[in-house]
Coordinates of C-alpha atoms in Angstrom, one line a residue:
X6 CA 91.2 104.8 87.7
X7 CA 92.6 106.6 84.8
X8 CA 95.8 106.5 83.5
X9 CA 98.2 108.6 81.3
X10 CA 100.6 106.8 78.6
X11 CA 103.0 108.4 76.8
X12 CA 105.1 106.3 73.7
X13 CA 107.6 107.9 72.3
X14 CA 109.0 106.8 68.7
X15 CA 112.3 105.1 68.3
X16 CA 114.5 106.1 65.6
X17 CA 112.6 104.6 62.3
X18 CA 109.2 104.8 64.1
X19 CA 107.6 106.0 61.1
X20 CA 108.7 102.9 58.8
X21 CA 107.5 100.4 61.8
X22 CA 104.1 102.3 62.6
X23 CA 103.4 102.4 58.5
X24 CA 104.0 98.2 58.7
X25 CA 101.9 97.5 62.0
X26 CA 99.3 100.4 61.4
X27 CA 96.6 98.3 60.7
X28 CA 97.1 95.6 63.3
X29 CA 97.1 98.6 66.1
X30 CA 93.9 100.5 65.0
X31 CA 92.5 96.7 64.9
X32 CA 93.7 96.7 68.6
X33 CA 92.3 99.8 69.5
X34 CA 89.5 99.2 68.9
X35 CA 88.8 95.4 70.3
X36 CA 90.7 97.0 73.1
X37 CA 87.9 97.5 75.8
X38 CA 88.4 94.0 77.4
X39 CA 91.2 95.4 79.4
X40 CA 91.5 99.2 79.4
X41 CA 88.7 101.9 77.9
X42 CA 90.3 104.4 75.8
X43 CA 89.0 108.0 76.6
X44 CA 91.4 109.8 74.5
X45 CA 94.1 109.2 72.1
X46 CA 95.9 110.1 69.4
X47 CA 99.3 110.5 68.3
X48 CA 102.3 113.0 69.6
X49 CA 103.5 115.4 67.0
X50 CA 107.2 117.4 66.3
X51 CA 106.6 121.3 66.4
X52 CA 105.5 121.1 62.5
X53 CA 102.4 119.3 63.8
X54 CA 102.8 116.8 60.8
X55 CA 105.8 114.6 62.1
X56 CA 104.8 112.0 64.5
X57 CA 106.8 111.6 67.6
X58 CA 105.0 109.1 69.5
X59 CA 101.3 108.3 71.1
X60 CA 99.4 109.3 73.8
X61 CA 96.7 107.7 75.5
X62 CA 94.2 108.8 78.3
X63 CA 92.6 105.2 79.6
X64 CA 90.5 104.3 82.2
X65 CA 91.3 101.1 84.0
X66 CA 91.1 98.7 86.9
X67 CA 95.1 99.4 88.4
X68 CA 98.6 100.1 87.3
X69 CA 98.7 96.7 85.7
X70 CA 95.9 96.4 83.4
X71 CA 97.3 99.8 82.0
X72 CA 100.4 98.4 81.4
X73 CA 98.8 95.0 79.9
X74 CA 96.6 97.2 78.0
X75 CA 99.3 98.9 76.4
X76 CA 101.9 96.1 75.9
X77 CA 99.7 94.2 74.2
X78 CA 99.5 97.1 71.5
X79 CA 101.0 96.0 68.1
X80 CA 103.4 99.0 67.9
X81 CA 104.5 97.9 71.9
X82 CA 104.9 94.2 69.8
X83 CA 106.7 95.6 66.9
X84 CA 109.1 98.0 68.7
X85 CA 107.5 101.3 67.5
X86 CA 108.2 103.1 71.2
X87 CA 111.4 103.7 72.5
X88 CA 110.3 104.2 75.7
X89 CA 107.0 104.0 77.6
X90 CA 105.5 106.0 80.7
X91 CA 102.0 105.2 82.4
X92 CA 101.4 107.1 85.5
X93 CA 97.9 107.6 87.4
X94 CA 96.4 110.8 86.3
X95 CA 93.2 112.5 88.5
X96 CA 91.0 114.1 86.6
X97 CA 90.1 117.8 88.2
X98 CA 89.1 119.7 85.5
X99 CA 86.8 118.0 81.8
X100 CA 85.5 121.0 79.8
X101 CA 84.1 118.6 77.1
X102 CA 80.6 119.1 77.7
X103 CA 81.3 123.1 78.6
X104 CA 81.9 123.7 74.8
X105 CA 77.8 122.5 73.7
X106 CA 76.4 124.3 77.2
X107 CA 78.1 127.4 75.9
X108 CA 76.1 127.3 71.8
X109 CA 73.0 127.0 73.2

């Protein structure tokens, strides 16, 4: 099943993700024992520089291995996120593939 989590920053996010950067993208990407990662990437202000949070697109077994995957996430650790939401998410519509049909 897939899953939808949105993190966004507490005040001083940007000092705490700068300290545990490296020990999240190390998580990311031993990750894949728990929850795949189909998309991620991080939520931006209206300047599309400052970073507001994360976002994550996962695919996983149930509610809980999306929430294990995503507590176990340094920034989760380190108290990057104010606040967490995962929700179930059905996918209806993936125009990924549509963009490469189209060139050719």
């Amino acid at each position: 099943m897939h899953f939808l989590i949105r993190c966004i920053d507490q005040p001083g996010g940007p000092e705490l993700r700068r300290r545990n950067f490296q020990a999240h993208q190390d998580y990311l990407v031993e990750t894949g024992k728990v929850a795949e990662i189909l998309i991620s990437g991080p939520l931006v202000a209206q300047d599309a520089v400052t970073v507001t949070g994360s976002a994550y697109l996962v695919e996983a077994a149930d509610m809980g291995a999306a929430r294990t995957f995503i507590e176990a996430d340094p920034y989760h650790r380190a108290g990057v996120w104010e606040s967490v939401s995962v929700e179930g998410f059905i996918k209806k519509t993936d125009n990924r593939g549509l963009q490469a049909s189209r060139q050719h």
